[in-house]
XYZ file of N, CA and C in Angstrom:
804
model
N 12.545 114.757 54.479
C 11.666 115.290 53.443
C 11.475 116.787 53.682
N 12.396 117.615 53.164
C 12.346 119.052 53.423
C 11.197 119.748 52.701
N 10.589 120.687 53.381
C 9.575 121.559 52.794
C 9.752 122.940 53.407
N 9.707 123.951 52.567
C 9.921 125.318 53.029
C 8.772 126.199 52.564
N 8.297 127.046 53.470
C 7.216 127.974 53.177
C 7.745 129.405 53.219
N 7.170 130.246 52.395
C 7.527 131.664 52.420
C 7.170 132.248 53.786
N 8.106 132.953 54.401
C 7.847 133.578 55.705
C 8.175 135.059 55.702
N 8.269 135.634 54.499
C 8.516 137.064 54.365
C 7.462 137.662 53.436
N 7.232 138.978 53.515
C 6.259 139.603 52.612
C 6.649 139.423 51.148
N 5.650 139.368 50.274
C 5.903 139.260 48.841
C 6.399 140.610 48.335
N 7.631 140.650 47.866
C 8.214 141.912 47.402
C 8.814 141.813 46.015
N 8.965 140.586 45.497
C 9.576 140.380 44.191
C 8.513 139.967 43.164
N 8.809 140.167 41.875
C 7.828 139.812 40.837
C 7.356 138.364 40.921
N 8.320 137.442 41.144
C 7.996 136.026 41.289
C 8.764 135.470 42.482
N 8.132 134.582 43.221
C 8.817 133.889 44.302
C 8.045 132.624 44.650
N 8.657 131.774 45.450
C 8.008 130.525 45.842
C 7.191 130.746 47.108
N 5.939 130.286 47.081
C 5.149 130.297 48.309
C 5.505 129.084 49.153
N 5.849 127.976 48.483
C 6.366 126.790 49.158
C 7.166 125.984 48.152
N 8.094 125.172 48.657
C 8.892 124.329 47.778
C 9.439 123.168 48.612
N 9.596 122.007 48.013
C 10.108 120.867 48.763
C 10.358 119.665 47.868
N 11.031 118.657 48.425
C 11.241 117.403 47.700
C 11.321 116.249 48.697
N 11.386 115.040 48.171
C 11.404 113.813 48.985
C 10.190 113.752 49.929
N 9.049 114.221 49.456
C 7.852 114.323 50.287
C 7.017 113.057 50.184
N 6.653 112.476 51.332
C 5.758 111.317 51.347
C 4.351 111.847 51.065
N 3.907 111.656 49.842
C 2.682 112.295 49.395
C 1.435 111.595 49.922
N 0.577 112.362 50.556
C -0.702 111.856 51.043
C -1.805 112.177 50.041
N -2.944 111.519 50.211
C -4.081 111.799 49.335
C -4.534 113.244 49.533
N -4.783 113.923 48.442
C -5.196 115.328 48.478
C -6.380 115.524 47.552
N -7.395 116.225 48.029
C -8.572 116.523 47.213
C -8.881 118.010 47.312
N -8.991 118.665 46.155
C -9.270 120.098 46.124
C -10.402 120.359 45.127
N -11.653 120.244 45.577
C -12.800 120.446 44.678
C -12.834 121.829 44.049
N -12.279 122.837 44.755
C -12.266 124.201 44.217
C -10.878 124.605 43.737
N -9.987 123.625 43.644
C -8.647 123.926 43.192
C -7.797 124.546 44.284
N -6.611 124.983 43.892
C -5.669 125.622 44.812
C -5.516 127.072 44.383
N -5.409 128.025 45.301
C -5.400 129.440 44.913
C -4.147 129.905 44.182
N -3.084 129.087 44.181
C -1.855 129.460 43.498
C -1.505 128.440 42.427
N -0.731 128.861 41.460
C -0.195 127.957 40.473
C 0.786 127.016 41.174
N 0.676 125.707 40.966
C 1.559 124.791 41.668
C 1.968 123.606 40.792
N 3.148 123.084 41.118
C 3.753 121.995 40.355
C 3.965 120.791 41.258
N 3.669 119.595 40.737
C 3.840 118.344 41.472
C 4.529 117.341 40.553
N 5.550 116.639 41.083
C 6.268 115.653 40.276
C 6.556 114.400 41.093
N 6.401 113.243 40.456
C 6.734 111.974 41.103
C 8.252 111.816 41.176
N 8.761 111.615 42.373
C 10.184 111.323 42.545
C 10.420 109.810 42.608
N 9.581 109.130 43.378
C 9.692 107.689 43.530
C 8.292 107.105 43.570
N 8.075 106.038 42.811
C 6.730 105.486 42.723
C 5.888 106.294 41.754
N 4.597 106.107 41.833
C 3.688 106.823 40.934
C 2.389 107.159 41.654
N 1.681 108.130 41.105
C 0.407 108.547 41.675
C -0.650 108.681 40.611
N -1.893 108.672 41.036
C -3.018 108.885 40.114
C -3.621 110.239 40.422
N -3.699 111.077 39.389
C -4.206 112.435 39.570
C -5.449 112.629 38.715
N -6.457 113.263 39.297
C -7.698 113.569 38.592
C -7.807 115.074 38.448
N -7.949 115.549 37.214
C -8.053 116.971 36.937
C -9.330 117.210 36.154
N -10.222 117.989 36.732
C -11.495 118.310 36.090
C -12.219 117.050 35.617
N -12.202 116.024 36.488
C -12.956 114.802 36.225
C -12.239 113.760 35.386
N -11.034 114.052 34.878
C -10.295 113.097 34.061
C -9.087 112.572 34.829
N -8.855 111.256 34.754
C -7.773 110.627 35.499
C -6.509 110.490 34.650
N -5.368 110.692 35.305
C -4.073 110.538 34.651
C -3.134 109.826 35.621
N -2.199 109.060 35.074
C -1.195 108.394 35.889
C 0.091 109.204 35.816
N 0.625 109.555 36.976
C 1.857 110.332 37.049
C 2.989 109.372 37.429
N 3.701 108.917 36.409
C 4.756 107.938 36.623
C 6.010 108.600 37.194
N 6.927 107.771 37.674
C 8.164 108.283 38.268
C 8.894 109.192 37.279
N 9.228 110.383 37.739
C 9.922 111.352 36.893
C 9.006 112.287 36.138
N 7.717 112.000 36.105
C 6.764 112.853 35.398
C 6.132 113.864 36.363
N 5.723 115.003 35.817
C 5.143 116.045 36.655
C 3.955 116.708 35.995
N 3.269 117.535 36.764
C 2.141 118.294 36.234
C 2.089 119.653 36.922
N 1.859 120.660 36.137
C 1.650 122.020 36.633
C 0.167 122.334 36.530
N -0.438 122.810 37.617
C -1.869 123.109 37.628
C -2.045 124.579 37.992
N -2.826 125.289 37.211
C -3.048 126.714 37.455
C -4.112 126.905 38.533
N -4.269 128.136 39.057
C -5.181 128.357 40.186
C -6.634 127.972 39.906
N -7.270 127.420 40.950
C -8.713 127.154 40.985
C -9.173 126.098 39.974
N -8.276 125.195 39.605
C -8.629 124.063 38.741
C -8.893 122.850 39.631
N -10.082 122.299 39.534
C -10.475 121.163 40.379
C -9.532 119.987 40.157
N -9.036 119.397 41.256
C -8.151 118.250 41.114
C -8.045 117.470 42.424
N -7.538 116.256 42.303
C -7.220 115.429 43.473
C -6.126 114.459 43.046
N -5.383 113.943 44.017
C -4.381 112.950 43.693
C -4.064 112.083 44.894
N -3.558 110.878 44.608
C -3.193 109.922 45.646
C -2.234 108.902 45.075
N -1.611 108.132 45.951
C -0.572 107.204 45.507
C -1.160 106.032 44.735
N -0.415 105.600 43.733
C -0.776 104.433 42.940
C 0.077 103.236 43.355
N 1.267 103.505 43.845
C 2.169 102.467 44.337
C 2.221 102.524 45.863
N 2.846 101.532 46.458
C 2.888 101.474 47.923
C 3.541 102.715 48.515
N 4.563 103.218 47.843
C 5.234 104.440 48.293
C 5.247 105.449 47.156
N 4.888 106.694 47.463
C 4.900 107.751 46.449
C 5.564 108.986 47.044
N 6.775 109.268 46.558
C 7.496 110.457 46.986
C 7.395 111.506 45.886
N 7.192 112.747 46.275
C 7.026 113.813 45.293
C 7.929 114.997 45.612
N 8.115 115.843 44.604
C 8.687 117.172 44.792
C 7.642 118.156 44.298
N 7.723 119.380 44.765
C 6.658 120.326 44.429
C 7.138 121.761 44.595
N 6.375 122.677 44.022
C 6.614 124.113 44.202
C 5.306 124.842 43.954
N 5.052 125.875 44.745
C 3.906 126.755 44.504
C 4.448 128.161 44.279
N 3.777 128.915 43.417
C 4.324 130.172 42.928
C 3.454 131.371 43.303
N 4.099 132.452 43.705
C 3.395 133.698 43.963
C 4.290 134.850 43.500
N 4.020 136.067 43.927
C 4.805 137.230 43.516
C 3.907 138.431 43.315
N 4.501 139.592 43.184
C 3.708 140.814 43.020
C 2.995 140.848 41.674
N 3.469 140.054 40.717
C 2.784 139.990 39.417
C 2.382 138.544 39.105
N 1.892 137.854 40.136
C 1.516 136.449 39.937
C 0.394 136.286 38.924
N -0.396 137.361 38.701
C -1.490 137.260 37.731
C -0.978 137.043 36.314
N 0.311 137.317 36.076
C 0.872 137.121 34.740
C 1.329 135.682 34.510
N 1.369 134.864 35.568
C 1.903 133.503 35.434
C 1.088 132.658 34.447
N -0.264 132.647 34.527
C -1.006 131.847 33.541
C -0.669 132.212 32.098
N -0.465 133.503 31.853
C -0.127 133.922 30.486
C 1.254 133.412 30.087
N 2.206 133.448 31.022
C 3.536 132.906 30.748
C 3.451 131.433 30.358
N 2.454 130.757 30.899
C 2.303 129.320 30.681
C 1.363 129.005 29.532
N 1.070 130.009 28.712
C 0.224 129.777 27.553
C -1.246 129.671 27.877
N -1.639 130.112 29.082
C -3.041 130.081 29.512
C -3.638 128.669 29.475
N -2.793 127.673 29.694
C -3.295 126.312 29.816
C -3.730 126.052 31.249
N -4.831 125.331 31.473
C -5.232 125.023 32.852
C -4.256 124.080 33.545
N -3.586 123.216 32.762
C -2.566 122.345 33.334
C -1.610 121.915 32.227
N -0.373 121.577 32.631
C 0.665 121.177 31.685
C 1.365 119.945 32.246
N 1.465 118.887 31.463
C 2.188 117.699 31.882
C 3.646 117.791 31.433
N 4.518 117.290 32.284
C 5.954 117.310 32.035
C 6.465 115.880 31.921
N 7.207 115.592 30.864
C 7.755 114.261 30.653
C 8.997 113.996 31.483
N 9.488 112.749 31.429
C 10.607 112.333 32.284
C 11.892 113.101 32.002
N 12.180 113.345 30.723
C 13.432 114.032 30.390
C 13.451 115.440 30.969
N 12.396 116.176 30.735
C 12.309 117.523 31.284
C 12.166 117.468 32.804
N 11.469 116.445 33.293
C 11.293 116.286 34.735
C 12.612 116.099 35.453
N 13.569 115.405 34.823
C 14.879 115.206 35.440
C 15.588 116.540 35.633
N 15.478 117.434 34.637
C 16.088 118.762 34.753
C 15.425 119.562 35.872
N 14.094 119.470 35.932
C 13.356 120.220 36.951
C 13.697 119.707 38.342
N 13.805 118.386 38.501
C 14.137 117.810 39.806
C 15.499 118.303 40.285
N 16.451 118.341 39.375
C 17.783 118.826 39.723
C 17.741 120.302 40.106
N 16.974 121.066 39.370
C 16.872 122.507 39.622
C 16.217 122.778 40.976
N 15.123 122.067 41.271
C 14.441 122.244 42.554
C 15.339 121.808 43.706
N 16.106 120.733 43.515
C 17.029 120.282 44.549
C 18.032 121.388 44.886
N 18.521 122.090 43.863
C 19.448 123.187 44.088
C 18.822 124.331 44.852
N 17.549 124.616 44.567
C 16.853 125.693 45.274
C 16.620 125.314 46.735
N 16.234 124.062 46.965
C 16.023 123.591 48.338
C 17.303 123.742 49.156
N 18.449 123.453 48.559
C 19.727 123.591 49.268
C 19.973 125.054 49.673
N 19.520 125.985 48.848
C 19.655 127.406 49.198
C 18.827 127.730 50.434
N 17.635 127.137 50.524
C 16.798 127.349 51.703
C 17.456 126.761 52.950
N 18.231 125.708 52.765
C 18.877 125.059 53.903
C 20.043 125.879 54.454
N 20.473 126.881 53.677
C 21.624 127.695 54.087
C 21.275 129.181 54.036
N 20.431 129.632 54.984
C 20.050 131.045 55.010
C 21.251 131.923 55.402
N 21.187 133.266 55.167
C 20.006 133.996 54.690
C 19.819 133.862 53.174
N 18.569 133.987 52.744
C 18.241 133.865 51.338
C 18.431 135.192 50.622
N 18.906 135.135 49.399
C 18.970 136.289 48.515
C 17.637 136.335 47.762
N 16.742 137.246 48.170
C 15.378 137.231 47.620
C 15.365 137.524 46.127
N 16.292 138.342 45.651
C 16.330 138.645 44.219
C 16.797 137.429 43.427
N 17.800 136.725 43.943
C 18.261 135.508 43.278
C 17.167 134.443 43.298
N 16.431 134.373 44.391
C 15.338 133.412 44.502
C 14.236 133.729 43.499
N 13.957 135.017 43.317
C 12.958 135.429 42.338
C 13.388 135.026 40.936
N 14.676 135.181 40.635
C 15.191 134.770 39.325
C 15.073 133.263 39.148
N 15.354 132.500 40.217
C 15.200 131.044 40.163
C 13.751 130.666 39.888
N 12.843 131.365 40.543
C 11.421 131.089 40.369
C 11.009 131.318 38.914
N 11.469 132.421 38.349
C 11.147 132.724 36.950
C 11.738 131.660 36.015
N 12.970 131.243 36.290
C 13.606 130.215 35.457
C 12.813 128.907 35.506
N 12.331 128.545 36.693
C 11.548 127.320 36.811
C 10.242 127.447 36.033
N 9.605 128.597 36.112
C 8.376 128.810 35.349
C 8.634 128.668 33.848
N 9.787 129.138 33.394
C 10.127 129.012 31.973
C 10.390 127.552 31.597
N 11.001 126.791 32.519
C 11.149 125.347 32.301
C 9.767 124.734 32.060
N 8.829 125.103 32.924
C 7.494 124.520 32.856
C 6.741 124.998 31.623
N 7.001 126.214 31.195
C 6.328 126.754 30.014
C 6.718 126.003 28.756
N 7.829 125.275 28.813
C 8.263 124.479 27.664
C 7.616 123.106 27.646
N 6.597 122.890 28.500
C 5.897 121.600 28.553
C 5.355 121.191 27.192
N 5.253 119.900 26.965
C 4.978 119.387 25.617
C 3.605 119.754 25.082
N 2.677 120.187 25.949
C 1.341 120.491 25.454
C 1.115 121.979 25.219
N 2.051 122.831 25.610
C 1.815 124.262 25.548
C 1.541 124.742 24.134
N 2.277 124.225 23.148
C 2.145 124.741 21.787
C 0.798 124.414 21.170
N 0.139 123.349 21.631
C -1.134 122.943 21.041
C -2.177 124.048 21.126
N -2.192 124.759 22.234
C -3.188 125.800 22.450
C -3.030 126.908 21.418
N -1.800 127.311 21.162
C -1.546 128.411 20.245
C -1.835 128.035 18.802
N -1.896 126.742 18.527
C -2.168 126.291 17.170
C -3.645 126.013 16.932
N -4.471 126.094 17.957
C -5.890 125.793 17.811
C -6.624 127.002 17.242
N -7.313 126.823 16.125
C -7.969 127.941 15.436
C -9.110 128.543 16.257
N -9.855 127.695 16.990
C -10.943 128.219 17.817
C -10.398 129.110 18.932
N -9.287 128.677 19.541
C -8.675 129.485 20.594
C -8.204 130.826 20.029
N -7.511 130.770 18.904
C -6.968 131.995 18.319
C -8.065 132.949 17.856
N -9.156 132.401 17.329
C -10.206 133.248 16.752
C -11.130 133.850 17.802
N -11.445 133.071 18.856
C -12.452 133.530 19.810
C -11.921 133.808 21.224
N -11.062 132.943 21.716
C -10.633 133.079 23.111
C -9.505 134.093 23.268
N -8.473 134.000 22.427
C -7.317 134.900 22.556
C -7.706 136.379 22.490
N -8.572 136.794 21.541
C -8.949 138.219 21.518
C -9.681 138.666 22.786
N -10.487 137.773 23.360
C -11.212 138.114 24.586
C -10.238 138.240 25.754
N -9.256 137.341 25.818
C -8.234 137.438 26.865
C -7.486 138.760 26.762
N -7.127 139.150 25.537
C -6.421 140.431 25.357
C -7.288 141.593 25.815
N -8.585 141.528 25.510
C -9.504 142.586 25.935
C -9.608 142.642 27.455
N -9.705 141.497 28.096
C -9.780 141.449 29.558
C -8.512 142.011 30.182
N -7.360 141.594 29.681
C -6.096 142.017 30.280
C -5.786 143.487 30.003
N -6.393 144.049 28.961
C -6.183 145.462 28.643
C -7.187 146.360 29.347
N -8.444 145.906 29.415
C -9.526 146.770 29.913
C -10.280 146.169 31.093
N -9.575 145.401 31.934
C -10.214 144.773 33.099
C -10.844 145.797 34.032
N -10.324 147.034 34.013
C -10.822 148.099 34.899
C -12.106 148.732 34.376
N -12.480 148.390 33.138
C -13.686 148.965 32.529
C -14.917 148.114 32.856
N -16.057 148.563 32.402
C -17.311 147.840 32.650
C -17.439 146.711 31.627
N -16.778 145.613 31.896
C -16.815 144.467 30.996
C -17.851 143.454 31.470
N -18.546 142.863 30.532
C -19.462 141.764 30.819
C -19.215 140.665 29.785
N -19.658 139.473 30.078
C -19.503 138.376 29.132
C -20.285 138.679 27.857
N -21.424 139.350 28.008
C -22.225 139.718 26.835
C -21.435 140.636 25.905
N -20.781 141.643 26.484
C -19.996 142.570 25.668
C -18.801 141.873 25.034
N -18.145 141.034 25.814
C -16.975 140.328 25.302
C -17.343 139.393 24.161
N -18.471 138.702 24.295
C -18.880 137.755 23.249
C -19.254 138.486 21.963
N -19.849 139.678 22.109
C -20.220 140.454 20.917
C -18.984 140.865 20.116
N -17.880 141.065 20.798
C -16.658 141.487 20.105
C -16.115 140.416 19.178
N -16.420 139.154 19.476
C -15.949 138.060 18.614
C -17.121 137.383 17.896
N -18.318 138.001 17.966
C -19.486 137.602 17.184
C -19.967 136.183 17.481
N -19.981 135.839 18.768
C -20.566 134.567 19.187
C -21.430 134.817 20.411
N -22.186 133.816 20.825
C -23.060 133.974 21.985
C -22.252 133.881 23.279
N -22.762 134.487 24.363
C -22.075 134.366 25.662
C -21.913 132.913 26.104
N -22.925 132.085 25.802
C -22.875 130.686 26.205
C -21.741 129.940 25.483
N -21.608 130.209 24.172
C -20.559 129.542 23.409
C -19.175 130.026 23.839
N -19.066 131.326 24.130
C -17.787 131.857 24.602
C -17.364 131.170 25.897
N -18.307 131.012 26.814
C -17.967 130.365 28.080
C -17.632 128.888 27.893
N -18.294 128.229 26.942
C -17.956 126.834 26.651
C -16.527 126.724 26.124
N -16.139 127.667 25.285
C -14.778 127.665 24.756
C -13.759 127.930 25.868
N -14.079 128.840 26.773
C -13.187 129.109 27.899
C -13.031 127.856 28.762
N -14.142 127.171 29.010
C -14.069 125.926 29.793
C -13.205 124.888 29.075
N -13.362 124.811 27.781
C -12.619 123.816 26.995
C -11.114 124.073 27.059
N -10.704 125.335 26.907
C -9.282 125.648 26.810
C -8.637 126.040 28.138
N -9.406 126.672 29.023
C -8.813 127.232 30.240
C -9.367 126.647 31.527
N -10.427 125.838 31.415
C -10.956 125.197 32.608
C -11.832 126.081 33.460
N -12.273 127.220 32.926
C -13.167 128.108 33.672
C -14.023 128.868 32.673
N -15.097 129.487 33.156
C -15.951 130.276 32.277
C -15.290 131.625 31.981
N -15.810 132.339 30.998
C -15.285 133.672 30.679
C -15.455 134.613 31.868
N -16.583 134.489 32.555
C -16.830 135.334 33.733
C -15.824 135.021 34.841
N -15.566 133.742 35.068
C -14.601 133.358 36.102
C -13.204 133.869 35.767
N -12.834 133.785 34.478
C -11.516 134.276 34.073
C -11.408 135.770 34.340
N -12.430 136.521 33.955
C -12.445 137.972 34.185
C -12.357 138.281 35.673
N -13.129 137.579 36.475
C -13.155 137.841 37.916
C -11.808 137.521 38.561
N -11.246 136.375 38.225
C -9.958 135.987 38.807
C -8.865 136.951 38.373
N -8.913 137.383 37.122
C -7.903 138.346 36.652
C -8.002 139.644 37.446
N -9.219 140.116 37.674
C -9.406 141.346 38.452
C -8.913 141.180 39.890
N -9.196 140.041 40.490
C -8.752 139.812 41.871
C -7.227 139.750 41.937
N -6.599 139.130 40.945
C -5.141 139.083 40.927
C -4.541 140.474 40.758
N -5.169 141.314 39.942
C -4.696 142.696 39.820
C -4.883 143.436 41.141
N -5.981 143.143 41.833
C -6.214 143.764 43.136
C -5.119 143.378 44.127
N -4.673 142.122 44.079
C -3.576 141.684 44.948
C -2.328 142.520 44.696
N -2.056 142.814 43.418
C -0.890 143.632 43.088
C -0.998 145.010 43.737
N -2.177 145.633 43.619
C -2.380 146.954 44.219
C -2.243 146.894 45.736
N -2.792 145.850 46.339
C -2.728 145.729 47.799
C -1.297 145.621 48.291
N -0.455 144.947 47.517
C 0.923 144.730 47.942
C 1.852 145.875 47.567
N 1.620 146.472 46.426
C 2.540 147.510 45.952
C 2.105 148.921 46.344
N 0.862 149.064 46.795
C 0.367 150.387 47.224
C -0.289 150.249 48.597
N 0.518 150.075 49.643
C -0.027 149.761 50.972
C -0.934 150.838 51.564
N -0.876 152.057 51.035
C -1.721 153.135 51.561
C -2.988 153.362 50.736
N -3.132 152.633 49.654
C -4.317 152.811 48.810
C -5.533 152.198 49.485
N -6.620 152.924 49.518
C -7.855 152.460 50.140
C -8.464 151.311 49.338
N -9.106 150.389 50.052
C -9.728 149.236 49.411
C -10.770 149.681 48.389
N -11.521 150.712 48.695
C -12.543 151.206 47.771
C -11.908 151.684 46.464
N -10.760 152.358 46.562
C -10.077 152.827 45.354
C -9.555 151.658 44.531
N -9.054 150.629 45.210
C -8.572 149.439 44.504
C -9.720 148.748 43.796
N -10.857 148.659 44.476
C -12.036 148.036 43.873
C -12.377 148.709 42.545
N -12.377 150.026 42.532
C -12.719 150.766 41.306
C -11.649 150.587 40.237
N -10.382 150.510 40.657
C -9.291 150.380 39.693
C -9.316 149.046 38.964
N -9.893 148.028 39.596
C -9.922 146.710 38.953
C -11.296 146.357 38.390
N -12.184 147.338 38.326
C -13.432 147.117 37.603
C -14.667 146.822 38.424
N -14.579 146.969 39.771
C -15.751 146.754 40.610
C -16.373 148.110 40.953
N -17.645 148.273 40.635
C -18.323 149.533 40.934
C -18.658 149.645 42.413
N -18.843 148.515 43.075
C -19.254 148.492 44.468
C -18.182 147.831 45.330
N -17.667 148.556 46.337
C -16.578 148.043 47.171
C -16.997 146.828 47.984
N -18.231 146.815 48.463
C -18.679 145.678 49.277
C -18.753 144.409 48.436
N -19.175 144.541 47.176
C -19.199 143.389 46.275
C -17.778 142.902 46.006
N -16.854 143.830 45.815
C -15.447 143.484 45.617
C -14.904 142.704 46.816
N -15.187 143.187 48.029
C -14.693 142.518 49.237
C -15.263 141.105 49.340
N -16.543 140.969 49.013
C -17.197 139.663 49.074
C -16.569 138.686 48.083
N -16.334 139.134 46.850
C -15.731 138.272 45.831
C -14.286 137.949 46.197
N -13.556 138.938 46.708
C -12.164 138.727 47.097
C -12.082 137.653 48.181
N -12.965 137.732 49.180
C -12.973 136.747 50.267
C -13.346 135.363 49.742
N -14.295 135.307 48.823
C -14.733 134.023 48.268
C -13.593 133.324 47.532
N -12.774 134.073 46.802
C -11.712 133.491 45.993
C -10.457 133.206 46.809
N -10.094 134.120 47.700
C -8.827 133.995 48.428
C -8.974 133.444 49.839
N -10.184 133.520 50.397
C -10.396 133.054 51.765
C -10.171 134.117 52.820
N -9.726 135.309 52.403
C -9.526 136.423 53.339
C -10.047 137.697 52.706
N -10.238 138.731 53.540
C -10.628 140.042 53.026
C -9.408 140.721 52.412
N -9.595 141.782 51.610
C -8.434 142.506 51.087
C -7.490 142.990 52.171
N -8.021 143.531 53.256
C -7.153 143.997 54.356
C -6.463 142.823 55.025
N -7.174 141.699 55.138
C -6.554 140.504 55.708
C -5.414 140.005 54.841
N -5.613 140.051 53.533
C -4.561 139.650 52.589
C -3.352 140.554 52.738
N -3.600 141.848 52.874
C -2.490 142.798 53.019
C -1.705 142.532 54.300
N -2.388 142.196 55.374
C -1.705 141.915 56.640
C -0.876 140.636 56.550
N -1.402 139.631 55.835
C -0.684 138.365 55.709
C 0.603 138.517 54.921
N 0.644 139.527 54.049
C 1.810 139.693 53.181
C 2.647 140.889 53.569
């Protein structure tokens, strides 16, 4: 049951933080979600997965992609449950949710799952025969993300009138002006609804509040600065991503990632 973890600094737009197949899957519970976008698929047997309080059965050949910090847990439903998986990172990992239609999770059917299983098997074989071509690996990672973006539920979000009218414009504002003094109050006024209703809509479509989305987006942009500008001071990065106070930025960064900005830079 091969599993491979990234052991080099993040230098490409997209790459795998971990990848593997034929894994004897154990029970996993993540009340605060996982910090990276990750994919899980049943290879043999089936498992039961709970996402944001709702249960789903993951039958053989079916998979699910879960975006960062989405509450979930899973465990085997049959006597034996083998899985394949991949977790995604990169210098522009903050763009991955957008590539995936900003869905909190995407289910993959058996037909598409068969293609993904074959593709992941090919990538695992590359890991078995080092040295790795990091640029080719980055291209593979992007191709896999595009496979997943074609999941059967992705189009539903873009067709929802509430999402298009209220959530999409706020997302565009956040992604354009994250470095400015944005608040949920200001964002809600732009689409003429209350802050409470805006956050309810964000929870409905994205699995997090508007404030959480803004904060996570800023932290992901900070990761980009930390990796691509190794000499930039943490205080300057804090200001560039919309934090007026560096100590508050460090505290939020540690809360979300588990390490300080400097610690994150050393790890990568």
